[in-house]
């Protein structure tokens, strides 16, 4: 290549020389025009010939260069292909390893006697976490211990934090100026709540999640220490309270006289609780043991209290009261790293009670998966079956959260049926967990389904469609996401088989069909989407109606961790609020506050300090053989559902913190 270029260069020099000779010759001719010498035209022709030859040489030298370049290009392509293939193989191997790891772990926890919890804790685990409430077993029975009372020194710490915060807040308000400030605040009935955070989120594109996550394959949520740049400025307790965003659905449920309508609204509530997860790809802070969170929203008609009742395994319990309903439960989020993706299992039962109807409903949240941990853009998927049960009437909803599918066609889709106690289908439910949910007449729904299926079949002939292949392989990757959300490994194999009730030959009605039905003169009335006005009788009619519609996130949400408007308000510490809150409230967590204010270094520093402090407290407890007791929840069995779990012990809102001897955790 070098040689070929040198030759080309030499030719070019000769060419230049010949051209200048030629020019000189021509000039001479011009000068001596009058005395044109015989034979000079012959000289010109000779020079011209020379020129042509040289340029021909030059051309062939360049052609040779080009062919060399093309050859190299080819070699590079092959190499790239090989590299891609290698990386694919590596990723698959990693995935296989993760699977094996998981199987090993499960077999170990099965064979391990339950009386020996904590015996399977690796060194790092022991060093960093509450290791003595091992994953598969009951906690060791240590004698109960009252927490050490260095609270005085610490209260000054909160004090300074509160002051610092107040000061900052005032500064910000001054900076914002009157008009801007009004624009930044959203009004509610009695009080205004902020609608953005003090500082926008950091760009974490420079950090590869994978560099951190590779150390975490097979580990649990509480065992993962990630740099704060991967965190969102909320504690997991606050994140759970986001369930309340559409609490009006429970008001609607309790207001209805028809148990099937009530069931549908409870289901809509369960689905609405998932909606804020879209695009939320940062990790909430692990709550410290004993951390609490409360949210009192008289304007929305509810109040909720949450407490971190166990640190390892991490369990957060919550209890909310509306005017006509109760909503409580506990969540033990389990994260599993599978190489290319993270699987999230939010274990725990969620309960809604409607005392005026004497009814109790329960369900379990579906799993989520964060894709593209190694390469490409992260995206989150929720999939699986959700069963919402009315324990009194035996009516239930089985709702399917569809995996996005090969073409992303089923992205975010949910569908299912409302069954009466004889297991007859009474209504069909349809929508997207990110957007809305409709209640539809069963026949109409099935008709649409049939049409969608026929259409799919029509398209499929003669060769089987990739959709079909995807189902057979059980892949959860969606190349359609590729164009939407960035690069995605094609041929990714999912760990999560398509849920049993999901029949690949029963596609959910597609959007085209929905539109088609809407536009059809006979059916538009049926498909009229009508947001239900408060407690109208419409629900009892056989019309199709919208049960729930998600509130659009604000345009600047992407700058603020993709928070919903509701989420923006959760960590707000407004004037006067601190006097009422217990010292364990996560609004006082300095690390979260610093992250919210955009100070990564301080956030990281404080996060470390808090974790150290928690470790030291745990060691102290172990040494003194004392056991942790949550302040506001205790283990119990629900009288109607028979579920054992964390029950609210009561008394939180009396705010008698003294008698509870609150732990010093921050
Ligand atoms: C940086 C990366 C890869 C890790 C990010 C993990 C994030 C996306 C994970 C960590 C913990 C997860 C949460 C754990 C538990 C629940 C409760 C459930 O009812 C809804 C989903 C929800 C709220 C999960 C959403 C996704 C979540 C926030």
XYZ file of C-alpha atoms and ligand atoms in Angstrom:
694
model
C 0.000 0.000 0.000
C 2.804 2.357 1.011
C 4.690 1.456 -2.186
C 1.652 1.902 -4.337
C 1.130 5.316 -2.852
C 4.780 6.237 -3.363
C 4.550 5.238 -7.027
C 1.399 7.322 -7.373
C 3.184 10.207 -5.721
C 6.217 9.890 -8.059
C 3.929 9.835 -11.054
C 2.202 12.892 -9.774
C 5.509 14.727 -9.467
C 6.483 13.781 -13.027
C 3.072 14.944 -14.153
C 3.513 18.278 -12.441
C 6.960 18.685 -14.007
C 5.669 17.821 -17.461
C 2.808 20.214 -17.099
C 5.114 23.052 -16.128
C 7.455 22.177 -19.054
C 4.475 22.243 -21.296
C 3.406 25.586 -19.927
C 6.886 27.007 -20.490
C 6.885 25.657 -24.017
C 3.516 27.226 -24.720
C 4.688 30.531 -23.301
C 7.786 30.417 -25.536
C 5.566 29.737 -28.525
C 3.395 32.692 -27.669
C 6.457 34.892 -27.380
C 7.917 33.797 -30.649
C 4.606 33.807 -32.436
C 5.947 35.753 -35.357
C 8.874 33.480 -35.885
C 7.150 30.176 -35.468
C 9.752 27.574 -35.652
C 9.332 24.576 -37.742
C 8.856 21.343 -35.768
C 7.573 22.981 -32.626
C 4.166 21.351 -33.121
C 5.938 18.005 -33.142
C 7.514 18.883 -29.801
C 4.088 19.736 -28.367
C 2.647 16.442 -29.533
C 5.560 14.589 -28.001
C 5.096 16.382 -24.697
C 1.373 15.699 -24.847
C 1.998 12.008 -25.357
C 4.353 11.975 -22.419
C 1.675 13.620 -20.333
C -0.965 11.082 -21.312
C 1.339 8.211 -20.480
C 2.199 9.570 -17.085
C -1.408 10.194 -16.204
C -2.234 6.659 -17.316
C 0.475 5.357 -14.975
C -0.890 7.564 -12.284
C -4.370 6.180 -12.841
C -3.235 2.568 -12.643
C -1.272 3.317 -9.467
C -4.401 4.807 -7.929
C -6.522 1.859 -9.045
C -4.067 -0.436 -7.373
C -4.361 1.639 -4.200
C -8.110 1.369 -4.348
C -8.043 -2.390 -4.781
C -5.739 -2.635 -1.772
C -8.119 -0.511 0.266
C -11.071 -2.647 -0.770
C -9.209 -5.782 0.180
C -8.410 -4.360 3.582
C -11.982 -3.274 4.033
C -13.074 -6.820 3.379
C -10.614 -8.196 5.910
C -11.854 -5.685 8.456
C -15.443 -6.619 7.828
C -14.676 -10.271 8.383
C -12.802 -9.410 11.572
C -15.652 -7.261 12.828
C -18.058 -10.060 12.111
C -15.800 -12.395 14.062
C -15.655 -9.934 16.952
C -19.440 -9.588 17.000
C -19.769 -13.334 16.968
C -17.189 -13.647 19.747
C -18.985 -11.107 21.875
C -22.269 -12.889 21.244
C -20.756 -16.189 22.309
C -19.276 -14.529 25.383
C -22.583 -12.955 26.271
C -24.329 -16.275 25.865
C -21.702 -17.949 28.004
C -22.203 -15.294 30.613
C -25.905 -15.795 30.468
C -25.435 -19.558 30.814
C -23.140 -18.942 33.770
C -25.680 -16.708 35.423
C -28.350 -19.342 34.905
C -26.120 -22.030 36.338
C -25.272 -19.796 39.250
C -28.944 -19.286 39.896
C -29.690 -23.011 39.743
C -26.815 -23.777 42.059
C -27.976 -21.147 44.456
C -31.537 -22.455 44.442
C -30.429 -26.034 44.924
C -28.214 -24.895 47.772
C -30.966 -22.982 49.460
C -33.246 -26.008 49.115
C -30.730 -28.457 50.549
C -29.551 -26.055 53.224
C -31.344 -26.714 56.507
C -33.508 -23.782 57.454
C -32.164 -23.670 60.948
C -28.828 -22.485 59.653
C -29.530 -19.232 57.978
C -26.674 -16.948 57.229
C -24.251 -19.799 56.823
C -24.146 -19.123 53.135
C -22.927 -15.601 53.183
C -19.773 -14.731 51.395
C -17.169 -12.577 53.028
C -18.146 -9.384 51.273
C -21.729 -10.004 52.236
C -20.836 -10.428 55.842
C -18.758 -7.353 55.783
C -21.242 -5.124 54.081
C -24.704 -6.243 54.968
C -27.004 -7.593 57.565
C -25.790 -11.082 56.918
C -27.592 -12.881 59.678
C -30.973 -13.043 58.135
C -29.851 -15.290 55.333
C -31.740 -15.506 52.085
C -33.569 -18.777 52.615
C -34.037 -18.975 56.320
C -35.565 -17.491 59.383
C -33.583 -14.859 61.214
C -31.378 -15.988 64.064
C -33.079 -15.616 67.329
C -31.181 -12.938 69.125
C -32.527 -11.339 72.211
C -34.231 -8.087 71.474
C -32.158 -4.973 71.946
C -32.921 -1.349 72.326
C -30.874 0.739 69.948
C -28.015 2.726 71.406
C -29.045 6.239 72.194
C -26.539 8.596 70.700
C -29.491 10.426 69.277
C -28.607 13.758 70.769
C -25.411 14.119 68.811
C -27.270 13.032 65.745
C -30.224 15.250 66.073
C -27.866 18.137 65.604
C -26.866 16.503 62.379
C -30.466 16.522 61.157
C -30.730 19.996 62.437
C -27.836 21.178 60.323
C -29.151 19.284 57.354
C -32.533 20.846 57.732
C -31.027 24.275 58.052
C -28.786 23.735 55.090
C -31.733 22.601 53.082
C -33.895 25.493 54.110
C -31.129 27.875 53.287
C -30.622 26.355 49.882
C -34.316 26.390 49.235
C -34.527 30.062 50.040
C -31.583 30.784 47.801
C -33.179 28.897 44.985
C -36.415 30.714 45.398
C -34.611 33.995 45.169
C -32.784 32.833 42.099
C -35.894 31.613 40.398
C -37.687 34.900 40.795
C -41.420 35.321 41.195
C -42.846 34.414 37.797
C -40.540 31.495 37.159
C -41.246 30.170 40.579
C -44.954 30.165 39.991
C -44.416 28.359 36.730
C -42.389 25.712 38.532
C -45.012 24.965 41.106
C -48.170 22.998 40.525
C -51.153 24.002 42.492
C -53.243 21.622 44.506
C -56.294 22.256 46.583
C -54.685 23.444 49.779
C -50.978 23.412 49.241
C -48.559 23.742 46.391
C -46.149 20.990 45.498
C -43.027 21.322 43.438
C -43.091 19.933 39.908
C -39.391 19.547 39.318
C -36.282 18.758 41.337
C -33.741 21.299 42.557
C -31.175 20.069 40.023
C -31.336 18.031 36.832
C -29.915 14.506 36.700
C -26.356 13.760 35.674
C -25.616 12.284 32.343
C -24.549 8.761 33.052
C -23.685 7.850 29.486
C -20.026 7.883 30.426
C -20.558 5.124 32.925
C -21.169 1.622 31.766
C -23.631 -0.146 33.977
C -21.944 -3.329 33.014
C -18.633 -2.447 34.641
C -20.445 -2.421 37.948
C -22.999 -5.090 37.354
C -20.513 -7.728 36.319
C -19.592 -8.042 39.968
C -23.186 -8.606 40.889
C -24.269 -11.591 38.871
C -26.794 -13.538 40.894
C -26.798 -11.111 43.803
C -29.718 -9.528 45.559
C -30.791 -5.910 45.518
C -29.547 -5.103 48.990
C -26.165 -6.619 48.221
C -25.390 -4.318 45.377
C -23.453 -1.182 46.025
C -23.539 0.925 42.928
C -22.076 4.371 42.442
C -24.654 7.030 43.205
C -24.705 8.096 39.599
C -26.934 5.083 38.984
C -29.341 6.147 41.709
C -32.433 8.283 41.556
C -32.990 10.680 44.467
C -35.697 8.621 46.135
C -35.612 5.902 48.718
C -37.304 2.651 47.748
C -39.932 3.487 50.394
C -40.813 6.617 48.457
C -40.793 4.696 45.219
C -43.370 2.335 46.682
C -45.577 5.261 47.625
C -45.785 6.052 43.933
C -48.423 3.324 43.921
C -50.709 6.061 45.246
C -50.533 8.232 42.145
C -53.929 7.046 40.926
C -55.531 6.445 44.308
C -58.758 7.926 42.933
C -59.311 4.555 41.277
C -59.828 3.057 44.718
C -62.304 5.832 45.517
C -64.145 4.878 42.354
C -64.008 1.200 43.252
C -65.520 1.714 46.659
C -68.204 4.018 45.244
C -69.619 1.362 42.940
C -72.486 -0.912 43.887
C -71.478 -3.612 41.417
C -68.802 -5.995 42.673
C -67.513 -6.648 39.144
C -67.063 -2.944 38.574
C -65.279 -2.653 41.901
C -62.991 -5.483 40.878
C -62.185 -3.752 37.607
C -61.277 -0.519 39.320
C -59.094 -2.308 41.821
C -57.385 -3.959 38.846
C -56.996 -0.609 37.118
C -55.365 0.647 40.304
C -52.966 -2.315 40.342
C -52.012 -1.610 36.723
C -51.748 2.139 37.237
C -49.180 1.482 39.957
C -46.894 0.031 37.276
C -47.154 2.984 34.929
C -44.532 5.181 36.547
C -41.866 2.552 35.848
C -41.575 3.397 32.173
C -38.141 4.897 31.409
C -37.208 4.790 35.083
C -33.812 3.191 34.784
C -32.097 4.370 37.919
C -32.000 2.550 41.179
C -33.819 3.970 44.183
C -31.728 4.072 47.378
C -31.867 0.951 49.531
C -33.738 2.019 52.645
C -31.790 1.727 55.879
C -33.218 -0.602 58.467
C -35.798 1.367 60.457
C -36.130 4.087 57.831
C -39.660 5.402 57.396
C -41.607 7.493 54.957
C -44.977 9.129 55.251
C -47.131 10.963 52.793
C -50.194 12.788 53.963
C -52.240 14.123 51.073
C -55.599 15.323 52.337
C -56.129 16.956 48.956
C -56.002 13.515 47.323
C -57.829 11.847 50.187
C -55.223 9.487 51.555
C -52.242 9.074 53.818
C -49.595 6.389 53.709
C -46.789 5.255 55.972
C -43.941 2.919 55.017
C -41.118 1.355 56.988
C -38.075 -0.732 56.138
C -38.780 -3.705 58.361
C -35.928 -5.970 57.336
C -32.638 -5.246 55.682
C -31.541 -8.656 54.562
C -33.639 -9.742 52.811
C -34.797 -6.180 52.164
C -38.478 -5.835 52.997
C -40.472 -2.628 52.859
C -43.935 -2.555 54.404
C -46.566 0.091 53.775
C -50.050 0.973 54.954
C -52.360 3.517 53.335
C -55.783 4.759 54.306
C -58.292 6.469 52.047
C -61.747 7.589 52.997
C -63.376 4.343 51.938
C -60.464 1.971 51.510
C -57.270 0.513 52.953
C -54.235 -0.411 50.902
C -51.331 -2.293 52.440
C -48.651 -4.865 51.841
C -44.956 -5.439 51.736
C -42.455 -5.734 48.920
C -39.251 -7.699 48.909
C -37.626 -6.800 45.609
C -35.303 -9.472 44.287
C -32.884 -8.518 41.565
C -31.155 -11.109 39.484
C -28.439 -10.351 36.997
C -28.577 -12.576 34.018
C -25.667 -11.154 32.085
C -27.397 -9.105 29.477
C -30.413 -8.192 31.552
C -31.580 -7.688 35.107
C -34.687 -9.469 36.290
C -36.702 -7.874 39.071
C -39.147 -9.867 41.147
C -41.167 -7.646 43.458
C -42.120 -10.380 45.884
C -44.922 -9.784 48.328
C -48.692 -9.612 48.396
C -50.601 -6.387 47.961
C -53.996 -5.998 49.606
C -56.877 -3.591 49.107
C -59.784 -3.544 51.536
C -63.118 -1.876 50.943
C -64.620 -1.891 54.455
C -67.987 -0.503 53.390
C -68.438 -3.572 51.187
C -66.640 -5.877 53.594
C -64.352 -6.871 50.743
C -60.679 -7.791 50.483
C -58.716 -7.952 47.250
C -55.164 -9.208 46.765
C -52.629 -9.473 43.962
C -48.944 -9.827 43.331
C -46.930 -7.500 41.186
C -45.523 -8.798 37.945
C -41.827 -9.132 37.236
C -39.807 -6.553 35.371
C -36.719 -6.851 33.264
C -34.137 -4.216 32.436
C -32.565 -5.047 29.067
C -29.247 -4.172 27.425
C -27.019 -4.096 30.434
C -23.874 -4.710 28.391
C -24.483 -2.856 25.161
C -27.224 -0.674 23.789
C -29.760 1.462 25.465
C -31.433 0.297 28.663
C -35.149 -0.338 28.533
C -37.615 -1.804 30.975
C -40.274 -4.400 30.382
C -42.945 -5.816 32.687
C -44.403 -9.157 31.871
C -46.289 -12.079 33.311
C -49.649 -12.754 34.801
C -51.378 -10.718 37.453
C -54.308 -12.225 39.291
C -56.511 -9.819 41.189
C -58.792 -11.718 43.506
C -61.864 -10.655 45.416
C -61.673 -12.966 48.427
C -65.327 -12.481 49.343
C -67.042 -13.100 46.038
C -64.435 -15.385 44.424
C -64.570 -13.111 41.388
C -61.227 -12.450 39.821
C -59.291 -10.847 37.007
C -56.485 -12.590 35.196
C -54.435 -10.019 33.404
C -51.571 -10.693 31.098
C -48.647 -8.283 30.769
C -47.253 -9.234 27.405
C -43.552 -9.427 26.701
C -42.749 -6.939 23.988
C -42.292 -9.552 21.257
C -40.026 -9.754 18.277
C -41.313 -6.632 16.575
C -42.170 -4.799 19.742
C -45.777 -5.127 18.602
C -46.950 -6.177 21.998
C -44.909 -3.506 23.718
C -46.454 -2.637 27.090
C -49.698 -4.389 26.195
C -51.964 -5.859 28.806
C -55.109 -7.868 28.327
C -57.248 -10.272 30.253
C -60.687 -11.135 31.488
C -62.925 -10.509 34.448
C -64.325 -13.810 35.707
C -67.363 -14.278 37.919
C -67.409 -16.909 40.615
C -68.617 -19.536 38.120
C -65.517 -18.695 36.087
C -67.516 -17.169 33.236
C -65.828 -14.351 31.357
C -67.794 -11.193 32.098
C -65.628 -8.419 30.678
C -62.413 -8.147 28.743
C -59.729 -5.739 29.843
C -57.337 -4.214 27.396
C -54.697 -1.487 27.315
C -51.089 -0.652 28.001
C -49.600 -0.498 31.458
C -47.905 2.718 30.447
C -51.052 4.452 29.314
C -54.536 3.241 29.931
C -56.931 0.401 30.436
C -60.301 -0.234 28.888
C -63.146 -2.458 29.833
C -64.551 -4.114 26.757
C -67.436 -6.352 25.906
C -66.156 -9.932 25.787
C -67.655 -10.832 22.397
C -66.349 -7.734 20.731
C -62.922 -8.289 22.177
C -62.791 -11.871 21.010
C -63.985 -10.835 17.608
C -61.098 -8.423 17.348
C -58.725 -11.020 18.534
C -59.932 -13.381 15.860
C -59.467 -10.694 13.228
C -55.971 -9.942 14.408
C -55.175 -13.608 14.273
C -56.506 -13.975 10.742
C -54.533 -10.993 9.644
C -51.426 -12.425 11.193
C -51.999 -15.739 9.486
C -52.495 -14.003 6.169
C -49.215 -12.264 6.568
C -47.468 -15.354 7.753
C -47.922 -17.537 4.689
C -45.950 -19.231 3.310
C -43.014 -19.049 5.732
C -43.508 -18.896 9.495
C -43.295 -15.365 10.790
C -40.500 -14.273 13.091
C -43.131 -13.652 15.728
C -43.824 -17.320 15.790
C -40.129 -18.079 16.007
C -39.727 -15.663 18.830
C -42.434 -17.352 20.796
C -40.977 -20.736 20.242
C -37.570 -19.627 21.394
C -39.040 -17.646 24.187
C -36.917 -14.653 23.409
C -37.839 -11.456 25.121
C -35.773 -9.177 23.009
C -37.501 -6.839 20.696
C -35.638 -5.525 17.712
C -38.432 -3.059 17.218
C -37.027 -1.484 20.318
C -33.867 -1.176 18.348
C -35.198 1.650 16.316
C -37.018 3.135 19.258
C -34.499 2.789 21.994
C -31.145 2.040 20.429
C -29.005 -0.949 19.690
C -30.189 -4.323 20.800
C -28.660 -7.738 20.541
C -30.635 -9.671 17.995
C -31.219 -13.264 18.881
C -31.166 -12.602 22.589
C -32.538 -15.534 24.472
C -34.888 -14.902 27.317
C -34.891 -16.682 30.587
C -38.458 -15.986 31.085
C -40.745 -18.248 29.192
C -43.888 -16.689 27.867
C -46.457 -17.066 30.592
C -48.561 -20.200 30.274
C -51.821 -18.445 29.612
C -50.307 -16.572 26.741
C -51.135 -18.366 23.606
C -48.951 -17.267 20.722
C -51.820 -17.944 18.365
C -54.030 -15.598 20.329
C -52.527 -12.240 19.612
C -53.965 -9.299 21.407
C -55.984 -7.150 19.049
C -53.538 -4.840 17.391
C -53.806 -1.102 17.181
C -54.695 -1.164 13.520
C -57.632 -3.312 14.431
C -58.661 -1.010 17.190
C -58.626 1.886 14.763
C -60.386 -0.118 12.108
C -63.138 -0.964 14.549
C -63.382 2.636 15.612
C -63.687 3.872 12.067
C -66.295 1.313 11.110
C -69.715 3.006 11.034
C -71.403 0.220 12.997
C -68.851 -0.099 15.682
C -67.600 3.348 16.472
C -70.155 3.762 19.147
C -68.881 0.688 20.890
C -65.339 1.886 20.719
C -65.962 5.350 21.825
C -63.421 5.924 24.471
C -65.100 7.841 27.199
C -63.165 8.729 30.296
C -65.524 8.072 33.102
C -66.777 11.045 35.006
C -66.864 10.577 38.746
C -68.800 7.522 39.830
C -71.126 7.583 36.842
C -73.489 4.736 36.090
C -71.740 4.202 32.796
C -69.676 1.472 34.354
C -72.681 -0.673 34.978
C -73.831 -0.446 31.384
C -72.415 -2.845 28.827
C -70.592 -0.071 26.954
C -66.861 -0.177 26.635
C -65.227 2.368 28.748
C -61.881 3.572 29.804
C -61.040 2.609 33.355
C -57.875 4.559 33.668
C -55.659 6.939 31.759
C -52.101 7.749 32.779
C -51.200 11.351 33.382
C -48.576 12.534 30.908
C -45.158 13.169 32.393
C -44.056 16.776 32.144
C -41.821 17.733 29.213
C -38.856 18.207 31.479
C -39.287 14.782 33.101
C -36.399 13.350 31.092
C -34.076 15.821 32.806
C -35.318 14.669 36.176
C -34.883 10.899 36.148
C -38.136 10.495 34.186
C -40.086 11.180 37.327
C -43.842 11.538 37.116
C -45.304 14.758 38.474
C -46.275 12.838 41.572
C -42.763 11.441 42.064
C -41.290 14.956 41.884
C -43.142 15.875 45.061
C -42.185 12.864 47.146
C -38.895 14.026 48.601
C -39.989 17.603 49.098
C -39.302 18.927 52.566
C -41.457 21.987 52.808
C -41.509 24.597 55.533
C -42.752 23.378 58.862
C -42.885 19.780 57.735
C -39.736 18.774 59.600
C -41.310 19.541 62.954
C -43.849 16.782 62.500
C -41.745 14.120 60.867
C -39.990 11.396 62.856
C -36.203 11.520 62.644
C -36.259 8.277 60.638
C -38.110 9.837 57.701
C -36.111 9.440 54.510
C -36.626 13.087 53.612
C -33.813 13.610 56.132
C -31.440 11.245 54.359
C -28.491 13.430 53.447
C -27.311 11.238 50.573
C -30.657 11.406 48.785
C -30.880 15.131 49.438
C -27.407 15.725 48.004
C -28.174 13.694 44.902
C -31.391 15.620 44.461
C -29.380 18.811 44.614
C -26.928 17.472 42.088
C -23.946 17.019 44.394
C -22.689 13.581 43.482
C -19.569 13.642 45.627
C -21.338 14.564 48.803
C -24.101 12.091 48.002
C -21.576 9.278 47.620
C -19.764 10.296 50.769
C -22.947 10.374 52.826
C -24.200 7.142 51.356
C -21.016 5.453 52.479
C -21.245 6.976 55.888
C -24.835 5.789 56.340
C -24.004 2.298 55.188
C -21.035 2.150 57.571
C -23.227 3.348 60.369
C -25.825 0.718 59.601
C -23.140 -1.976 59.569
C -21.746 -0.838 62.888
C -25.221 -0.854 64.428
C -25.834 -4.332 63.135
C -22.543 -5.576 64.562
C -23.385 -4.014 67.858
C -26.774 -5.746 67.903
C -25.204 -9.060 67.037
C -22.631 -8.685 69.740
C -25.281 -8.005 72.323
C -27.509 -10.714 70.866
C -30.269 -8.307 70.294
C -32.823 -8.470 67.567
C -34.234 -5.705 65.462
C -37.885 -4.784 65.985
C -39.682 -2.592 63.485
C -41.521 0.314 65.079
C -44.739 0.493 63.085
C -45.291 -2.976 61.643
C -45.302 -6.508 62.974
C -45.683 -9.964 61.487
C -49.232 -11.150 61.333
C -51.826 -13.155 59.464
C -54.703 -11.503 57.660
C -57.999 -12.800 58.974
C -59.699 -12.915 55.580
C -56.943 -13.797 53.146
C -54.929 -15.987 55.475
C -51.760 -14.348 54.158
C -48.950 -13.906 56.619
C -46.965 -10.754 56.243
C -46.226 -7.389 57.725
C -49.238 -5.786 59.394
C -49.510 -2.194 60.462
C -49.157 -1.942 64.230
C -50.975 1.398 64.325
C -50.220 4.598 66.132
C -47.969 6.260 63.589
C -50.134 9.297 63.035
C -50.393 9.968 66.767
C -46.780 11.050 66.322
C -45.753 9.924 69.779
C -42.200 9.189 68.665
C -40.777 9.326 72.175
C -42.503 6.149 73.250
C -41.167 4.333 70.207
C -37.531 5.069 70.964
C -36.712 5.804 67.357
C -33.404 4.435 66.088
C -30.626 6.794 65.113
C -29.962 5.782 61.537
C -28.865 8.846 59.569
C -28.868 0.672 36.700
C -29.637 -0.538 36.554
C -29.396 -1.486 35.529
C -30.433 -0.992 37.696
C -31.716 -0.274 37.744
C -32.701 -1.122 38.447
C -34.036 -0.457 38.638
C -34.622 -0.096 37.291
C -34.900 -1.400 39.455
C -34.283 -1.637 40.834
C -35.425 -1.921 41.788
C -36.622 -2.021 40.892
C -37.996 -1.891 41.530
C -38.207 -3.006 42.536
C -39.600 -3.217 42.919
C -40.633 -2.650 42.309
C -42.024 -2.796 42.857
C -42.984 -3.240 41.808
O -44.278 -3.240 42.300
C -42.915 -2.373 40.583
C -41.512 -2.336 40.040
C -40.492 -1.849 41.055
C -40.738 -0.389 41.393
C -39.070 -2.037 40.451
C -38.823 -1.124 39.256
C -37.403 -1.245 38.712
C -36.350 -1.001 39.782
C -36.409 0.416 40.272
